[in-house]
N, CA, C and O of each residue as an XYZ file, in Angstrom:
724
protein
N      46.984    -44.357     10.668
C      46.842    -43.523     11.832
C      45.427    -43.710     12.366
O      44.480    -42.931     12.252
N      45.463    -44.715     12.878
C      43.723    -44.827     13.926
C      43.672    -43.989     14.447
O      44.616    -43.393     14.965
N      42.125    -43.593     14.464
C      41.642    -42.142     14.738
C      41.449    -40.766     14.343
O      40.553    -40.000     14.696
N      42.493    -40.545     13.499
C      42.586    -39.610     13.271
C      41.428    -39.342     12.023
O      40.924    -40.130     11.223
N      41.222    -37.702     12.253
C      39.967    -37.459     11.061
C      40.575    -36.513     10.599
O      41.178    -35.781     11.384
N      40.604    -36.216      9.049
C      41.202    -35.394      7.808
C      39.790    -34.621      8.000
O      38.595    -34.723      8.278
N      40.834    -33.791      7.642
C      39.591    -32.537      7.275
C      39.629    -32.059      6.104
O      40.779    -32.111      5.666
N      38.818    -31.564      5.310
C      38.665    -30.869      4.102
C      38.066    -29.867      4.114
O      37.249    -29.692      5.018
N      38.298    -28.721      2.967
C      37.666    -27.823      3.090
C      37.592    -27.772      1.894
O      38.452    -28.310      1.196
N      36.155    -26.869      1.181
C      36.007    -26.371     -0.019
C      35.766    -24.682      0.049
O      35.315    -24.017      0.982
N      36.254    -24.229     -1.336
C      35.900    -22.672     -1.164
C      35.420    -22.258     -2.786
O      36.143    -21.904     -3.717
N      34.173    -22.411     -2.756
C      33.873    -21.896     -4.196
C      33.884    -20.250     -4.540
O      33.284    -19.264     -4.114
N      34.656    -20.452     -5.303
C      35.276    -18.908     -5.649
C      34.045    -17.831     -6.223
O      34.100    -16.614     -6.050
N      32.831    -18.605     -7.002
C      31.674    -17.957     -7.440
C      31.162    -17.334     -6.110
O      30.965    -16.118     -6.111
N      30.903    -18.119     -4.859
C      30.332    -17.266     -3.435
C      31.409    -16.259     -2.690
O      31.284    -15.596     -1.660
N      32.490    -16.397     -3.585
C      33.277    -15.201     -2.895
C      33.197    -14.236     -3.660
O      33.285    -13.109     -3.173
N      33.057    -14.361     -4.711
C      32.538    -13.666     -5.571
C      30.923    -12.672     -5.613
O      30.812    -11.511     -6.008
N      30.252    -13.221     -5.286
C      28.987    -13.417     -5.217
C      28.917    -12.303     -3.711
O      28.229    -11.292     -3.572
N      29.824    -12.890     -2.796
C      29.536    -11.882     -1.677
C      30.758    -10.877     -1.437
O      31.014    -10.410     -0.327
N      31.449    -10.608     -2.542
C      32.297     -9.147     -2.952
C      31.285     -8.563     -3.795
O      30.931     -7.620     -3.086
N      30.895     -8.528     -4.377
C      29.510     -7.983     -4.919
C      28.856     -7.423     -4.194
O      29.082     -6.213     -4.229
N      28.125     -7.705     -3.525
C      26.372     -7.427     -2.810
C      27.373     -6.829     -1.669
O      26.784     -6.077     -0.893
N      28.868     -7.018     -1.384
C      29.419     -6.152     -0.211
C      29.362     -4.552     -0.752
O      28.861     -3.614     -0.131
N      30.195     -4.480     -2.455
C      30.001     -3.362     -2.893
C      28.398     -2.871     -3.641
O      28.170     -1.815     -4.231
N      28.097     -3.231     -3.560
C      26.437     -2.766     -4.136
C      26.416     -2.337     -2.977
O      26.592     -1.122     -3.061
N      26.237     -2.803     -1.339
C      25.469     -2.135     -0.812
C      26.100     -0.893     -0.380
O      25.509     -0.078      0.329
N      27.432     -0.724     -0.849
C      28.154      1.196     -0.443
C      27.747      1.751     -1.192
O      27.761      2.954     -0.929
N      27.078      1.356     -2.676
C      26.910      1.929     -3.676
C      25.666      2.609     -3.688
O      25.508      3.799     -3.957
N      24.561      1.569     -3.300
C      23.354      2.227     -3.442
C      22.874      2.316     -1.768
O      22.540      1.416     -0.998
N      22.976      3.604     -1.593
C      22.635      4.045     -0.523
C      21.653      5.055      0.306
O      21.430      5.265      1.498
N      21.104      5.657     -1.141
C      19.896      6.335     -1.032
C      18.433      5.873     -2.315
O      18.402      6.302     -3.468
N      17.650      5.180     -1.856
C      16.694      4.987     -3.074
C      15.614      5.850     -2.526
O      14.674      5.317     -1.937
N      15.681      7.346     -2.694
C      14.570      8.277     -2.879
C      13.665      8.331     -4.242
O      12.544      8.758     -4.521
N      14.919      7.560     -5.075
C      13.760      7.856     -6.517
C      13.015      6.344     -6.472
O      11.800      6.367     -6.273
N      13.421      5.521     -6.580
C      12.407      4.862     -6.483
C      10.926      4.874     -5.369
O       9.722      4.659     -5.515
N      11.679      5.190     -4.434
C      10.628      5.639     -3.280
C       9.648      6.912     -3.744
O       8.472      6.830     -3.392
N       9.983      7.861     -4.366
C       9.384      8.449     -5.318
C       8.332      7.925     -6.318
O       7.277      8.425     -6.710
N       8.881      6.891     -6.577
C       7.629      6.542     -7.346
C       6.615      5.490     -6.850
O       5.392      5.466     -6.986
N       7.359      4.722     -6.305
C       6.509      3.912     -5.423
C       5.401      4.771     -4.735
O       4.280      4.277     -4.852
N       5.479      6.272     -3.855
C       4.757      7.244     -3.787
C       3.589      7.628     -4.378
O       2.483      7.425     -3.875
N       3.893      8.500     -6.049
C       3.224      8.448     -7.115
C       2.366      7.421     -6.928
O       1.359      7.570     -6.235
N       2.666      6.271     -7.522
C       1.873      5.010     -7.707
C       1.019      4.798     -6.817
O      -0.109      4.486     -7.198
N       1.274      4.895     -5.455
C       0.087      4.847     -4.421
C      -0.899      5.418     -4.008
O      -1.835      5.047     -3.299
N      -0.570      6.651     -4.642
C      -1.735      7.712     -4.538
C      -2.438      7.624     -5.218
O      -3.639      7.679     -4.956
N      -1.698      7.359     -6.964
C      -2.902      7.189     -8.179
C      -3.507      6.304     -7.759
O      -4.712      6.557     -7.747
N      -3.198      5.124     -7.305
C      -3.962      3.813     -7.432
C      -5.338      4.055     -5.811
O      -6.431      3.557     -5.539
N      -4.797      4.655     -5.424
C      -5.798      5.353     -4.209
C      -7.013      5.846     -4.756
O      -8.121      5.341     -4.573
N      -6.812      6.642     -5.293
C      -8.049      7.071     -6.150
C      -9.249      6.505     -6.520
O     -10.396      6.919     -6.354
N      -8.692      5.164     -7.219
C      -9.526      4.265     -7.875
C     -10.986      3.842     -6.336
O     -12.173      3.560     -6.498
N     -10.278      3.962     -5.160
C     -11.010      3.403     -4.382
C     -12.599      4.370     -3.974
O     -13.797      4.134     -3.819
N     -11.843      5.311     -3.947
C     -13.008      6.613     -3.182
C     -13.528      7.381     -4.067
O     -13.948      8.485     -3.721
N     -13.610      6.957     -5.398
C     -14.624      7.528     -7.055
C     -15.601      6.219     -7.238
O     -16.426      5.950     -8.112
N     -15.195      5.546     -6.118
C     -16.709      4.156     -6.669
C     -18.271      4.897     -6.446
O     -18.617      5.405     -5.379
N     -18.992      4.850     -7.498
C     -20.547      5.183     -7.320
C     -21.266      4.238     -6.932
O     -22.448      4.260     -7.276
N     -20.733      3.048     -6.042
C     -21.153      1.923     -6.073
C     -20.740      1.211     -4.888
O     -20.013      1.811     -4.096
N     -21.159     -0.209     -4.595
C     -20.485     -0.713     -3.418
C     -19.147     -1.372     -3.989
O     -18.374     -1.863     -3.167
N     -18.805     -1.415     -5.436
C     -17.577     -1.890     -5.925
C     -17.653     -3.022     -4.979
O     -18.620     -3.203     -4.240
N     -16.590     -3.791     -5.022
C     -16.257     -5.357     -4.264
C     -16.618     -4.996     -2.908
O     -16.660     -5.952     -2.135
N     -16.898     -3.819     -2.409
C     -16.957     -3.943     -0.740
C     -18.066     -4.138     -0.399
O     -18.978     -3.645     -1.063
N     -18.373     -5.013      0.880
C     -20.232     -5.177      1.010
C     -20.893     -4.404      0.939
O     -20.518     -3.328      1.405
N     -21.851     -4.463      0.505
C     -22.803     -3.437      0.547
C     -23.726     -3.019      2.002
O     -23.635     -3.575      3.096
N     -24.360     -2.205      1.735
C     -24.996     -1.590      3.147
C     -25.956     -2.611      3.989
O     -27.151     -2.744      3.726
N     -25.422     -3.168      4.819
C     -26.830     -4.370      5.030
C     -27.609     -3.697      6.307
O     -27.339     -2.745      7.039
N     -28.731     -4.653      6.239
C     -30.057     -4.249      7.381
C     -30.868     -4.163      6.441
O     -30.807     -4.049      5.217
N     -31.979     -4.268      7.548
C     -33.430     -4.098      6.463
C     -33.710     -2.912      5.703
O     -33.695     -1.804      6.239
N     -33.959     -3.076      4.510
C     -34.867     -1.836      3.847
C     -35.765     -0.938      3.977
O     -36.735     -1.589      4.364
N     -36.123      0.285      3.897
C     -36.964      1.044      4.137
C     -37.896      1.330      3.246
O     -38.203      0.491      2.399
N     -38.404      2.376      3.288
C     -39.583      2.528      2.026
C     -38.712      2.907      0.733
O     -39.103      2.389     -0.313
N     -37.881      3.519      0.679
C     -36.967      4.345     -0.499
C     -36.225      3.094     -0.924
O     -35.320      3.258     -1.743
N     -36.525      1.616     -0.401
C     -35.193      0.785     -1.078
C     -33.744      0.743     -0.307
O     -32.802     -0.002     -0.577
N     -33.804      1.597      0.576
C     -32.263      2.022      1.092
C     -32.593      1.492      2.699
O     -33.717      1.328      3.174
N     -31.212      1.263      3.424
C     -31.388      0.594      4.547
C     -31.170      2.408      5.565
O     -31.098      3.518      5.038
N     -31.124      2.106      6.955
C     -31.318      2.797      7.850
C     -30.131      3.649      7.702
O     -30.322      4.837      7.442
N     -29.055      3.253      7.817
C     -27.440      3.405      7.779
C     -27.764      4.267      6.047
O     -27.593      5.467      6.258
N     -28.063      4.098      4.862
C     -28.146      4.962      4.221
C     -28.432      5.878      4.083
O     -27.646      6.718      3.645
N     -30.347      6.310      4.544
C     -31.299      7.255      4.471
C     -30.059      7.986      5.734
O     -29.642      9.060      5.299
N     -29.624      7.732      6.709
C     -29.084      8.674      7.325
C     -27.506      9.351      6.776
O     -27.194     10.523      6.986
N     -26.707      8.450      6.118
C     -25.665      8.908      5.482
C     -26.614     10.064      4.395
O     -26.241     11.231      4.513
N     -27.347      9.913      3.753
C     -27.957     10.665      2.630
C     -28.474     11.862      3.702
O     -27.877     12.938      3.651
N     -29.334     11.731      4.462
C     -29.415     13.334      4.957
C     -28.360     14.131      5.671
O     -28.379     15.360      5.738
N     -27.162     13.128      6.358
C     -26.729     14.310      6.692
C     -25.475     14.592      5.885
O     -24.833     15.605      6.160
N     -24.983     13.614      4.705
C     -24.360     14.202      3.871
C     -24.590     14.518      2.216
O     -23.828     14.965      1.359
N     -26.229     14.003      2.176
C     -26.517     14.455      0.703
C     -26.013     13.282     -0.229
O     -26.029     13.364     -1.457
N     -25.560     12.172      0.485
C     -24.869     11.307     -0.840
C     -24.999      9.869     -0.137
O     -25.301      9.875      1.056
N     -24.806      8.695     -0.751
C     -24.623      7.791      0.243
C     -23.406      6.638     -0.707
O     -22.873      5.633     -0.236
N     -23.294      7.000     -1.625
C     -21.534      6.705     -2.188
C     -20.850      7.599     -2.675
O     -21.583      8.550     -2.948
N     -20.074      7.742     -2.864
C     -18.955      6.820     -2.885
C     -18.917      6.078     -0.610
O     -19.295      6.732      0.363
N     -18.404      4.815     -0.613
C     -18.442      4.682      0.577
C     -17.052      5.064      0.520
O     -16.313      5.402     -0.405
N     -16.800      4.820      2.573
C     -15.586      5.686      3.250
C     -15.489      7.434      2.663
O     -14.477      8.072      2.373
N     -16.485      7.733      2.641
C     -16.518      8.890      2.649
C     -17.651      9.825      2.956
O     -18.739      9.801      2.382
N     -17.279     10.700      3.969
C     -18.545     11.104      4.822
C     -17.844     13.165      4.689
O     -18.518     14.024      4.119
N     -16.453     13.468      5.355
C     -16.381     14.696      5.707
C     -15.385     14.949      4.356
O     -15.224     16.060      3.853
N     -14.712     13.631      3.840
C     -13.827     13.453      3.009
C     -12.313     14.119      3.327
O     -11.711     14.968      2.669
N     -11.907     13.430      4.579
C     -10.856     13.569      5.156
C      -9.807     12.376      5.234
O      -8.577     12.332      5.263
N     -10.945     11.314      5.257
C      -9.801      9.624      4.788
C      -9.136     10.189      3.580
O      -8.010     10.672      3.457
N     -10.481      9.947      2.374
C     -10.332     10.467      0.973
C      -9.015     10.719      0.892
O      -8.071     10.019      0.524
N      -9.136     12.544      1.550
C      -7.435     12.958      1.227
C      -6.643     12.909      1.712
O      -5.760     13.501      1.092
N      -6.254     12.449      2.733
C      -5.273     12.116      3.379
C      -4.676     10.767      2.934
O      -3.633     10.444      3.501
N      -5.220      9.859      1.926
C      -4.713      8.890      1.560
C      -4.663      8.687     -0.307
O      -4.363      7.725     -1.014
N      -5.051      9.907     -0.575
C      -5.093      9.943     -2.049
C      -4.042     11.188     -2.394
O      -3.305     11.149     -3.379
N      -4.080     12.592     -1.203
C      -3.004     13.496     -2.035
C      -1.906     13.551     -0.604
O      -2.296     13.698      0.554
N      -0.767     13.424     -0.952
C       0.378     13.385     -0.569
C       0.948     14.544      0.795
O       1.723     14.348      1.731
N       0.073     15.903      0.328
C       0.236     16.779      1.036
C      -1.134     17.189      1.939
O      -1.422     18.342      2.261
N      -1.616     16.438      2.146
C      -3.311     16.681      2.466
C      -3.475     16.622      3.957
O      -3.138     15.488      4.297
N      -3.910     17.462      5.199
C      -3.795     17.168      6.510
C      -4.043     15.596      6.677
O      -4.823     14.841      6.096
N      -3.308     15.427      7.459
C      -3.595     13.785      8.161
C      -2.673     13.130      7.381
O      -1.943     12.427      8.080
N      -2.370     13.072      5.995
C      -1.618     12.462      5.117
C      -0.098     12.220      5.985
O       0.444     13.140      6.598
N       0.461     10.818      5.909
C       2.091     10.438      6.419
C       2.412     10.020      4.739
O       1.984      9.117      4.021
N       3.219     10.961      4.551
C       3.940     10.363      3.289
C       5.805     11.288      3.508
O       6.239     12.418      3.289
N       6.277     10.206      3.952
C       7.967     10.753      4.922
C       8.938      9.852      3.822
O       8.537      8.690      3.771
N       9.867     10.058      3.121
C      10.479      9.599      2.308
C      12.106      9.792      2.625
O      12.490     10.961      2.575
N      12.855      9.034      2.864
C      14.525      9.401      3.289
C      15.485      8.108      2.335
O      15.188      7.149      1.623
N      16.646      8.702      2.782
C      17.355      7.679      1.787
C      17.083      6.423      1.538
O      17.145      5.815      0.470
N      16.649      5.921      3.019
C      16.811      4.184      3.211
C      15.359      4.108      3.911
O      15.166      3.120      4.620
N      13.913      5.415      3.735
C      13.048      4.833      4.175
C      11.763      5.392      3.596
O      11.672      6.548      3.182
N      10.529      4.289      3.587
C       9.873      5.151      3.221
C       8.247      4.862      3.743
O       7.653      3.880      3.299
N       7.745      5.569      4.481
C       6.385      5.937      4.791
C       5.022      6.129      4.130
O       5.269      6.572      3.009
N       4.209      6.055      4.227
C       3.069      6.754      3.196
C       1.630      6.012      3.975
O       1.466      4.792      4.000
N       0.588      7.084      4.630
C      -0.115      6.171      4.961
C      -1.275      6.984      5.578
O      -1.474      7.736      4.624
N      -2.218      7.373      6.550
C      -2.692      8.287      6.864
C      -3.026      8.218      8.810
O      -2.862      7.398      9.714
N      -3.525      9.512      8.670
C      -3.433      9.628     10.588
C      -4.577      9.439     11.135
O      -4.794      9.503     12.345
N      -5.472      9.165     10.174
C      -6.543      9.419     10.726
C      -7.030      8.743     11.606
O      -7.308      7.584     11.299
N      -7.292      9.169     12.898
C      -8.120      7.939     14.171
C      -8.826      6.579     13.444
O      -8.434      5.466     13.794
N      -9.743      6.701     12.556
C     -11.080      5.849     12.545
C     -10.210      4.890     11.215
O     -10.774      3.981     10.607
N      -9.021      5.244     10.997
C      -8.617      4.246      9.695
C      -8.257      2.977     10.139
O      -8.367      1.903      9.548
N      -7.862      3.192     11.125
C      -7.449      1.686     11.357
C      -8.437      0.551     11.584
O      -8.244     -0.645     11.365
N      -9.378      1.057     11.996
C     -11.136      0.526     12.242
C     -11.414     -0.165     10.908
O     -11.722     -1.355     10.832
N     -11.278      0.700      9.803
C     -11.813      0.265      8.711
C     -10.932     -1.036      8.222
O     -11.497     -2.046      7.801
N      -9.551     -0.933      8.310
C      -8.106     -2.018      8.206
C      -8.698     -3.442      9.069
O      -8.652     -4.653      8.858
N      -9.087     -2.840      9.805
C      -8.960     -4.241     11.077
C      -9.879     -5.053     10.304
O     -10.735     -4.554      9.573
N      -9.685     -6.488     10.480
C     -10.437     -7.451     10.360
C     -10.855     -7.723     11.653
O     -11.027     -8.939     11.741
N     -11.080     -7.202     12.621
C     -11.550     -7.348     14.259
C     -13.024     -7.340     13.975
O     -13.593     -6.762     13.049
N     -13.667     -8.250     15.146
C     -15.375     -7.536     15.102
C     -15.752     -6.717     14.997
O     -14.995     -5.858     15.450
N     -17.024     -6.142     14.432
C     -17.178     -4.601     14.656
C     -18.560     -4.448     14.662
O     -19.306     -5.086     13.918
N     -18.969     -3.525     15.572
C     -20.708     -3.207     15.877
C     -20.838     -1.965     15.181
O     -22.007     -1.640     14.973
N     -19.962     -1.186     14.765
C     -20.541      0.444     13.772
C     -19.890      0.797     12.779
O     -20.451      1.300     11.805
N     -18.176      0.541     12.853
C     -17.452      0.845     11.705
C     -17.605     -0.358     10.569
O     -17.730     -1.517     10.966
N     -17.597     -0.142      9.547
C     -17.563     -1.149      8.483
C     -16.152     -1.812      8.289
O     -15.255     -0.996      8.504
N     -15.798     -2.794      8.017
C     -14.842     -3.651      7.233
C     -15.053     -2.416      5.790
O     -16.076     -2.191      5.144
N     -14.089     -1.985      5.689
C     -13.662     -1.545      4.232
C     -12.651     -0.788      4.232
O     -12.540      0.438      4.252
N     -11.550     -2.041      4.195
C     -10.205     -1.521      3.705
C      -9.865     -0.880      2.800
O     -10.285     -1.479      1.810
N      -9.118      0.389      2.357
C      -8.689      0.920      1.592
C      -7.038      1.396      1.595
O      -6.629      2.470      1.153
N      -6.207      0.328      2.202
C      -4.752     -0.120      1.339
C      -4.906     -1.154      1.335
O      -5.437     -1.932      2.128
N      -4.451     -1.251      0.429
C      -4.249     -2.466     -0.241
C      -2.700     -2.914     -0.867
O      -2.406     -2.215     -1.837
N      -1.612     -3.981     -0.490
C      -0.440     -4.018     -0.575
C      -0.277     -5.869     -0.844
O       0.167     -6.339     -1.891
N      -0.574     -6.407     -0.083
C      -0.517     -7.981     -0.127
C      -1.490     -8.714      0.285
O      -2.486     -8.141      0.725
N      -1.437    -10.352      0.239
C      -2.532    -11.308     -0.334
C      -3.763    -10.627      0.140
O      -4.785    -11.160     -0.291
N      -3.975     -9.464      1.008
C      -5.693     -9.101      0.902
C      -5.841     -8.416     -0.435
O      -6.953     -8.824     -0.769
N      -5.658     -8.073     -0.863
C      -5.406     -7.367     -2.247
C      -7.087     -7.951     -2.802
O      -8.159     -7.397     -2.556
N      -6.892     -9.043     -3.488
C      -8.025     -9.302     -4.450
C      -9.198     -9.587     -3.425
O     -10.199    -10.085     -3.938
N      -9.231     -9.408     -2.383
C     -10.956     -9.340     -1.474
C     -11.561     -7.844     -2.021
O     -12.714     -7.546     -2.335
N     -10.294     -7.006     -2.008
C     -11.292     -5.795     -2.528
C     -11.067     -4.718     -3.211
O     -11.864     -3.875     -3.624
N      -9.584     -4.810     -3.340
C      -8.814     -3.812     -4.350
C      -9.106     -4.194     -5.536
O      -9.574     -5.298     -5.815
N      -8.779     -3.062     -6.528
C      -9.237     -3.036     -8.050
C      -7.616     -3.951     -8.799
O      -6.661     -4.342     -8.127
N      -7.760     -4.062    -10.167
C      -6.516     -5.042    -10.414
C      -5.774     -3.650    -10.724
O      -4.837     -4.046    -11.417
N      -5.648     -2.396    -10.634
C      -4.502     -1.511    -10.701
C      -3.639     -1.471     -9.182
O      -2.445     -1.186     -9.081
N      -4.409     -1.771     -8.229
C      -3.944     -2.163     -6.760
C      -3.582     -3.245     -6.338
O      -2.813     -3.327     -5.379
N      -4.102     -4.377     -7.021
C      -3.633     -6.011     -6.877
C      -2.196     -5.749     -7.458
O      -1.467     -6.607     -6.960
N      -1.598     -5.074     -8.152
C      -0.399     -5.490     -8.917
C       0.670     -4.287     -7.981
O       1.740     -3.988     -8.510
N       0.399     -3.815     -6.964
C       0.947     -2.977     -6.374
C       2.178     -3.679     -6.033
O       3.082     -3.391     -6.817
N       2.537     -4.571     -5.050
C       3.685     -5.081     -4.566
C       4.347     -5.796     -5.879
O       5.511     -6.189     -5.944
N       3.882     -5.836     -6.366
C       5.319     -6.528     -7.861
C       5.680     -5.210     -8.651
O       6.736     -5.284     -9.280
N       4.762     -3.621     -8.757
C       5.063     -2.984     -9.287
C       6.495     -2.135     -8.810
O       7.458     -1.607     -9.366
N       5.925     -2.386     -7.241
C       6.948     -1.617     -6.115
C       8.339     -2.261     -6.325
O       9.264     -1.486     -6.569
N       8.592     -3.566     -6.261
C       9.532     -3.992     -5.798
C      10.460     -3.928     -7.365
O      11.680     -3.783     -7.298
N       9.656     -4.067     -8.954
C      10.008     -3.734     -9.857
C      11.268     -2.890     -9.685
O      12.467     -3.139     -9.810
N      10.256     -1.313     -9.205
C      10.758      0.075     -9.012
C      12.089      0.123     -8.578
O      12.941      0.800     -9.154
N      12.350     -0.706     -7.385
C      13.549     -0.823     -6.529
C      14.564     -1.772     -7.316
O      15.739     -1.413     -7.392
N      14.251     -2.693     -7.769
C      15.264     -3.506     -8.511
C      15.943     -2.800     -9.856
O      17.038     -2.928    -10.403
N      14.771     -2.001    -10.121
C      15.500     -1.436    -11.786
C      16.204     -0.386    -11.686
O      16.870      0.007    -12.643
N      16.179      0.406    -10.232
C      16.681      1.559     -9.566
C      17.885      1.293     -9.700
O      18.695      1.930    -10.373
N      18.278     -0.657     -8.413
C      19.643     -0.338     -8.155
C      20.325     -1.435     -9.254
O      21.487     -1.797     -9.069
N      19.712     -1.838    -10.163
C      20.495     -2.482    -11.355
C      21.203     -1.390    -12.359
O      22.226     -1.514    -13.031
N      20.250     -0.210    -12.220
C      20.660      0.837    -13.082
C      21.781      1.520    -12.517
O      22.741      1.727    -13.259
N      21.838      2.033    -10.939
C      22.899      2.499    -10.332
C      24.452      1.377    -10.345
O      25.610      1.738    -10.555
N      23.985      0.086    -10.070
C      25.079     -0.451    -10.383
C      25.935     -0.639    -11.704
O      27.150     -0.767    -11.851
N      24.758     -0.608    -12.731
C      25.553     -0.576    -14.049
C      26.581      0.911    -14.031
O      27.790      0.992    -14.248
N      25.733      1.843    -13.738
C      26.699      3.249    -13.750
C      28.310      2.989    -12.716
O      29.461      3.395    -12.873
N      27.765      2.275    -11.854
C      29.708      2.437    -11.143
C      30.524      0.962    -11.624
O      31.180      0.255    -10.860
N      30.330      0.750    -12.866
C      30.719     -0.357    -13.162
C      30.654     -2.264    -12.614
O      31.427     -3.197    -12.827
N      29.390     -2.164    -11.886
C      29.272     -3.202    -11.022
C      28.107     -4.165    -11.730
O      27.758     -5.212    -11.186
């Protein structure tokens, strides 16, 4: 028969398999509040670590010239008008809590079946996030989630996104074992 083209088809029964599965997993697990729960937890503790530094920890330190005390301009004035000049990112200590306790004004921490939030309101945070130029706010990020991680997070914050995603996998391996899946 010139011309003519046979057709074939294959159907591997493992991918039908494979996607009757992940069809029922996903009716199954349909709310991950607990893991989102902890993923929560975890972000706050590991928050902490950032705004108890007595030090410039990995973030630059204060630059400009020195004064008589050793300390640059930008210090001697953080020190008088707040008495301290570290921990840095912290002046009225309103970043602080709004990104370390959960319930703290300014704090976004919104958690629902299929979503989850956590982060803070504050105007001047995003300043500190940006890698944009900057003439007054400092570069000093304080989330930390992916590859910026080791510029300045501590290694309890570098391990954040493998801890998270842990959380979620052992969630719905565990829910699926319970409905027989």
């Amino acid at each position: 028969m010139a011309g003519a083209i046979l057709g074939t088809s294959y159907t591997v029964e493992n991918d039908r398999l494979f996607a009757s599965t992940l069809t029922r997993a996903s009716k199954v697990v349909e709310d991950f509040r607990v893991p989102f729960g902890l993923i929560s937890r975890d972000f706050y503790k590991s928050e902490q670590a950032i705004f108890q530094l007595k030090g410039p920890g990995q973030y630059p330190g204060f630059k400009g010239p020195k004064e008589e005390n050793g300390k640059t301009q930008y210090q001697n004035t953080k020190l008088k008008k707040y008495g301290f000049d570290y921990p840095l990112l912290v002046a009225t200590g309103a970043l602080a809590a709004s990104i370390t306790q959960p319930n703290a004004r300014y704090s976004i921490n919104s958690i629902t079946s299929l979503s989850l939030a956590i982060g803070t309101s504050i105007p001047y945070g995003i300043y500190h996030q940006s890698d944009a130029p900057r003439s007054k706010v400092p570069l000093r990020k304080f989330v930390f989630i992916g590859p910026e991680a080791p510029r300045f997070a501590t290694s309890e914050q570098q391990g954040r996104l493998e801890r998270w995603l842990n959380y979620v996998n052992d969630y719905v391996l565990q829910t699926l074992k319970k409905e027989g899946l």
